[in-house]
Structure formats: structure tokens, C-alpha cells
XYZ file of N, CA and C in Angstrom:
378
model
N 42.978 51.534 10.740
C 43.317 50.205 10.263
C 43.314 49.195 11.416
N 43.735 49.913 12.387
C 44.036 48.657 13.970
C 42.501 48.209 14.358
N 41.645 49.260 14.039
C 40.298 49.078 14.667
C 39.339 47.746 13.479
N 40.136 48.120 12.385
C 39.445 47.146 11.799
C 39.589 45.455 11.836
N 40.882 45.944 12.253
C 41.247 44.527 12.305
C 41.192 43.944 13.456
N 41.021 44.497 14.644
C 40.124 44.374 15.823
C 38.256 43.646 15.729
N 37.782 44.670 14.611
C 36.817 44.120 14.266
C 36.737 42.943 13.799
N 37.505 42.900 12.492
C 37.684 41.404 11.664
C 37.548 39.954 13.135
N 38.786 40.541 14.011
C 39.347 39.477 14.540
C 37.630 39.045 15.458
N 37.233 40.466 16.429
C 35.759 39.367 17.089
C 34.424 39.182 16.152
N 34.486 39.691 14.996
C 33.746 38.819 13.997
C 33.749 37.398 14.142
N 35.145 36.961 13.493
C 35.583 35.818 13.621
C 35.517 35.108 14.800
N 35.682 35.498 15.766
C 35.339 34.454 16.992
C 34.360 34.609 17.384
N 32.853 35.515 17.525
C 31.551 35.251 17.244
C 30.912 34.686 16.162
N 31.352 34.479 15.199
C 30.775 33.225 13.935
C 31.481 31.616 14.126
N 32.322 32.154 14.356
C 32.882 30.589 15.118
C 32.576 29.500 15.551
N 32.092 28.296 15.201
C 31.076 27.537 15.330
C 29.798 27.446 15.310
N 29.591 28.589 14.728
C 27.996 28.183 14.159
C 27.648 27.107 13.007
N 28.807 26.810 12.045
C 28.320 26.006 11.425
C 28.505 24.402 12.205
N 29.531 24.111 12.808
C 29.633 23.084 13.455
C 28.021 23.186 14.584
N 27.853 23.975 15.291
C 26.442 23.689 15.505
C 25.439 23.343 14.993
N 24.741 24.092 13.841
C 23.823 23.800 13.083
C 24.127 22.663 12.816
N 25.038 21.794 12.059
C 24.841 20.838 11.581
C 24.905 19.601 12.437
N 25.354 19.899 13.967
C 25.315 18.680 15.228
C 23.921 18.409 15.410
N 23.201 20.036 15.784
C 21.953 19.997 15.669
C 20.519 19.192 15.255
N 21.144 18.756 13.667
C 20.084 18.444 12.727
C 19.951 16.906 13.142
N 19.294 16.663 13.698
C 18.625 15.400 14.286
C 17.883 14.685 13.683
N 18.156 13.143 13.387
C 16.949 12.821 12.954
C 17.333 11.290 12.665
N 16.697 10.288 11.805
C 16.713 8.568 12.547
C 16.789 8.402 11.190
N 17.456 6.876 10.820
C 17.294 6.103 9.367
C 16.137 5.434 9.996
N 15.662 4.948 8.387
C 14.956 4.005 8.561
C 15.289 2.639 8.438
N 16.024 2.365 8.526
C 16.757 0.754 9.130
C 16.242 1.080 10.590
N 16.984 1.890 11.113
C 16.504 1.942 12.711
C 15.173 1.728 12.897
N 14.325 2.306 12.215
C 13.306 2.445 12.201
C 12.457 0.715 12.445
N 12.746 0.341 11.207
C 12.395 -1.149 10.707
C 13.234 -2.298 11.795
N 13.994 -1.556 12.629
C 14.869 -2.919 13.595
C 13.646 -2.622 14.983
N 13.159 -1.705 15.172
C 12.223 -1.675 16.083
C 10.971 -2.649 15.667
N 10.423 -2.932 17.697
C 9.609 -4.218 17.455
C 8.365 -3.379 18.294
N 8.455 -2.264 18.936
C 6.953 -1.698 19.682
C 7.000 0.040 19.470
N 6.106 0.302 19.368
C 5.416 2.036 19.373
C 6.658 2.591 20.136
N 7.019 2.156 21.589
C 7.784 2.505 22.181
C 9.535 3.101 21.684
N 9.316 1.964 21.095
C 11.074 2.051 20.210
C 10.895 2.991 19.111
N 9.787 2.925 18.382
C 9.824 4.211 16.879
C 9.774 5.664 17.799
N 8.997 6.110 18.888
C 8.555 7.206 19.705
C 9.986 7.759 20.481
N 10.819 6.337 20.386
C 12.040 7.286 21.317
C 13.092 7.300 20.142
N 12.898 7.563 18.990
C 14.069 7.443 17.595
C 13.777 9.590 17.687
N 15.009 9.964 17.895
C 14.899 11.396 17.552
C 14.272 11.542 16.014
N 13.697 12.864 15.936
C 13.204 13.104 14.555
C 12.215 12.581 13.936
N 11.204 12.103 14.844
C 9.852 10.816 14.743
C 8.492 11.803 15.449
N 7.616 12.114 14.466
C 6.622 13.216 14.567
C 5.052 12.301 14.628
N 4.338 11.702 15.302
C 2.863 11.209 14.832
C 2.007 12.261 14.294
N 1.683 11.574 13.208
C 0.658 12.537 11.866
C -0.599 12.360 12.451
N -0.741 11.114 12.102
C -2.484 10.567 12.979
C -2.248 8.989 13.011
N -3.381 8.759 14.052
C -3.359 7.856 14.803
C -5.103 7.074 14.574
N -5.384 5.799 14.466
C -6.609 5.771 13.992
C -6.513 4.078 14.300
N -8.001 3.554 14.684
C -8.331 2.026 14.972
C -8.865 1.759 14.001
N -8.452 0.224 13.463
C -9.697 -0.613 12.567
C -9.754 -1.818 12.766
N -10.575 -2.647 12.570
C -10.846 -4.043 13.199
C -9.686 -4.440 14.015
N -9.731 -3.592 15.251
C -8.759 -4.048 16.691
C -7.815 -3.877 16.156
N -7.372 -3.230 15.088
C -5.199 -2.768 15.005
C -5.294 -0.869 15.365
N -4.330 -0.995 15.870
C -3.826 0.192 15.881
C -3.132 0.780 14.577
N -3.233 1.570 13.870
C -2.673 2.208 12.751
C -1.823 3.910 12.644
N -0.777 4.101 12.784
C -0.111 5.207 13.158
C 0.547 5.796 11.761
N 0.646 6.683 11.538
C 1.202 7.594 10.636
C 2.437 8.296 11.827
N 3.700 8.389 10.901
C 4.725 8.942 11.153
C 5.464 10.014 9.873
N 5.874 11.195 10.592
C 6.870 11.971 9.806
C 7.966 12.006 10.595
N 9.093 11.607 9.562
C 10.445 11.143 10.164
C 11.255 12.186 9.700
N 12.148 12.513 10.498
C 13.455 13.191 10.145
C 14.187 12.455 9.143
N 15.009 12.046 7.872
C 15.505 11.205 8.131
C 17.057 11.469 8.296
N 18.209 10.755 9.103
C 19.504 11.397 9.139
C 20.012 11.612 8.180
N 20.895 12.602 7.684
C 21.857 13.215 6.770
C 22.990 13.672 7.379
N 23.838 12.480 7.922
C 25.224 12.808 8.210
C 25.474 13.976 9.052
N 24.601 14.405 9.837
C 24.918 15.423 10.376
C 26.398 15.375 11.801
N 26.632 14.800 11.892
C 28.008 14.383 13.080
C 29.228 14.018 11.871
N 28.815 14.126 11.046
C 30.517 13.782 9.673
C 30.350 15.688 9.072
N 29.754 16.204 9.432
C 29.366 17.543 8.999
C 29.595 17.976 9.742
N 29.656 17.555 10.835
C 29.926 18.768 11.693
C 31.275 19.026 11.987
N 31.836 17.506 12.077
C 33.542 17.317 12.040
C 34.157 18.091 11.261
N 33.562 18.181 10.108
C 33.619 18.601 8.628
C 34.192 19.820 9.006
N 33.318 20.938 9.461
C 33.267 22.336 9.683
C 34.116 22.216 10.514
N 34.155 21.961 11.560
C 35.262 22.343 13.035
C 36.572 22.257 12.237
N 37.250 20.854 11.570
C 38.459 20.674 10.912
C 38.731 21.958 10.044
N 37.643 22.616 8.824
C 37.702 23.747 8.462
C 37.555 25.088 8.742
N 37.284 24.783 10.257
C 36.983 26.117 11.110
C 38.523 26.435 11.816
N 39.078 25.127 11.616
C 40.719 25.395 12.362
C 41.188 26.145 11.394
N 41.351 25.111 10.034
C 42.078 25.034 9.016
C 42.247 26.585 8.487
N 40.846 26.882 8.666
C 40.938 28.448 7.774
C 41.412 29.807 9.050
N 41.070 29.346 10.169
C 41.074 30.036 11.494
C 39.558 31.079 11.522
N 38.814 30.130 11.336
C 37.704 30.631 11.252
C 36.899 31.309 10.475
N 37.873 31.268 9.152
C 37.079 31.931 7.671
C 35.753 31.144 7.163
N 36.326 29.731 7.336
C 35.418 28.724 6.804
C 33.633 28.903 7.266
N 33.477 29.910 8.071
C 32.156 29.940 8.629
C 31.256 31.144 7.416
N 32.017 31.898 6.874
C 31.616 32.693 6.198
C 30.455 32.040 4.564
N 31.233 30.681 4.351
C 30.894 29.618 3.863
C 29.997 28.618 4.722
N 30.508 28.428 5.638
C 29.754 27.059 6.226
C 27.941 27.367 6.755
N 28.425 28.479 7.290
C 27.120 28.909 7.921
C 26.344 28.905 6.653
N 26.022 29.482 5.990
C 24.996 29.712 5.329
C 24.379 28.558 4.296
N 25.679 27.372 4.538
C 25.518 26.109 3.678
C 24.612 25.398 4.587
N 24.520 25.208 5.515
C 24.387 25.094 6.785
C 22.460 25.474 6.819
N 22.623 26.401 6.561
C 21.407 27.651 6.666
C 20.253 26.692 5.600
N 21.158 26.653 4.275
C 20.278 25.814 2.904
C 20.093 24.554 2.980
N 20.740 23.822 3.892
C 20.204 22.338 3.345
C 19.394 22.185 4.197
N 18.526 21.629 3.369
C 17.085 21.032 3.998
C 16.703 19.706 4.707
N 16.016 19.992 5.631
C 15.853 18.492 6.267
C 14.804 17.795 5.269
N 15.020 15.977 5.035
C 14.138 14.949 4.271
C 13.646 14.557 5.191
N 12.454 14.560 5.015
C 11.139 14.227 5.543
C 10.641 13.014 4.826
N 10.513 11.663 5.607
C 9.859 10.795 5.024
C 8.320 9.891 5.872
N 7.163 9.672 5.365
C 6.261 9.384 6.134
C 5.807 7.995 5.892
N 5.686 7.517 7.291
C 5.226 5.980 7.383
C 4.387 5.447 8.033
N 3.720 4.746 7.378
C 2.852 4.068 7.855
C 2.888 2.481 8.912
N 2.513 2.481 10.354
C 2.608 1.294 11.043
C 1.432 0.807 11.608
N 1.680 -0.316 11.105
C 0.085 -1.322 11.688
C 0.820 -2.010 12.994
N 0.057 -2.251 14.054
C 0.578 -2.610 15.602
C -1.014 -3.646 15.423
N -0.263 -5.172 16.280
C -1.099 -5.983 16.595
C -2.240 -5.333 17.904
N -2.873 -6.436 18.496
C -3.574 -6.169 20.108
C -2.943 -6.128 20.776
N -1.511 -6.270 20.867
C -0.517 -6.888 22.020
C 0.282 -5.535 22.186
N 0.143 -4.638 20.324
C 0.774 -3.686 20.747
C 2.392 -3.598 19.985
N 2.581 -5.024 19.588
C 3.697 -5.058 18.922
C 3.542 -4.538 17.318
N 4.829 -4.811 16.491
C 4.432 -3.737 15.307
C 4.835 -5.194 14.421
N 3.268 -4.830 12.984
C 2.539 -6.050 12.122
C 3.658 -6.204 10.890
N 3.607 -4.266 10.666
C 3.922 -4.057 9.181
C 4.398 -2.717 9.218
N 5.159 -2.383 8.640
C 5.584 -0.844 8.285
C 5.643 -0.364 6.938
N 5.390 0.221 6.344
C 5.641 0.978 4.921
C 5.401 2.004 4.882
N 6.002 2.720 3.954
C 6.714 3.676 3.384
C 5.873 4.493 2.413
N 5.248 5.693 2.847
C 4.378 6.514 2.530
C 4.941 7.282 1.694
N 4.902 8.132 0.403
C 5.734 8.877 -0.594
C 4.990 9.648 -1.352
């Protein structure tokens, strides 16, 4: 019985923040942010910002993007740690694998950039 509960106990403190990880982890940009940017430069340094393809037509630059987009991942993660106290570390038995299922949203956009390089137009690919 002592051994098991030996076990139980470093179970529990090797699962121990994994869900608060995973979900700090999950990186990725709104698109407000997105749309407050004014050059290539500013969309390229937004975490979670992938170029699809890249292509010229009468002198514009035209870029395709796949975006992360954010899902609360830093209110999730709080989330878990508060329930990782709360339960003394049960909550991972749950968290992790919730953790495991949700999926990142992927959204793709389209940006037209003048000669100068600055950005024309943006929309929203679906």
C-alpha cells in the first residue's frame, strides 16, 4: 500500500504542469494585430504568421499568410496552474488531455504591399 502511494504521489509531480505548459505554449496573433500593422515587417514578427506564397503583379507585391489565430492561451494557462493547486495536482489528469484536443484556428490572408513596400489592403481568405 506505502509503495503505491509513493507511486501515486511522483505521478503527480511528473504530470504537474503539463497542462499549464501546453496551453502557454500555443502561440499565435489576432487579427486586429494583424490589421494595426503598416509593413511586411510588422505581420512577419506577429508569432503564429506562416507565408503560403508570395507572387508580383503589375509592380505590387502580393503575400498569402497562414495565421495562428490566438485562443486565450495565457487565461488557460492561469486556468490550469489555479486548478493544478486547487486539486494538488489531480487537475492534470483532466487538463492534459483537454489540452492535447483543442485545436489550433488557422486563418489565411491575403496582403497587397505598395512599391514602397507598405501594406495597400488585407483580406481575409476562408
Amino acid at each position: 500500500m506505502r509503495s503505491q502511494i509513493l507511486l501515486l504521489a511522483i505521478s503527480l509531480f511528473l504530470l504537474n504542469g503539463c497542462a499549464v505548459v501546453m496551453s502557454a505554449r500555443k502561440q499565435g496573433t489576432s487579427l486586429t494585430a494583424i490589421q494595426r500593422c503598416k509593413t511586411r515587417g510588422c505581420i512577419l514578427s506577429k508569432p503564429g504568421v506562416e507565408i503560403l506564397s508570395t507572387k508580383e503583379e503589375n509592380d505590387q507585391l502580393i503575400e498569402e499568410y497562414k495565421i495562428n489565430v490566438e485562443r486565450f492561451g495565457v487565461l488557460r494557462a492561469i486556468g490550469h496552474g489555479v486548478l493544478d493547486v486547487g486539486t494538488w495536482g489531480l487537475w492534470e489528469v483532466i487538463g492534459t488531455p483537454t489540452e492535447g484536443a483543442i485545436d489550433t484556428k488557422y486563418v489565411t490572408i491575403r496582403v497587397y504591399y505598395s512599391k514602397e513596400g507598405s501594406i495597400q489592403k488585407i483580406e481575409k481568405i476562408e
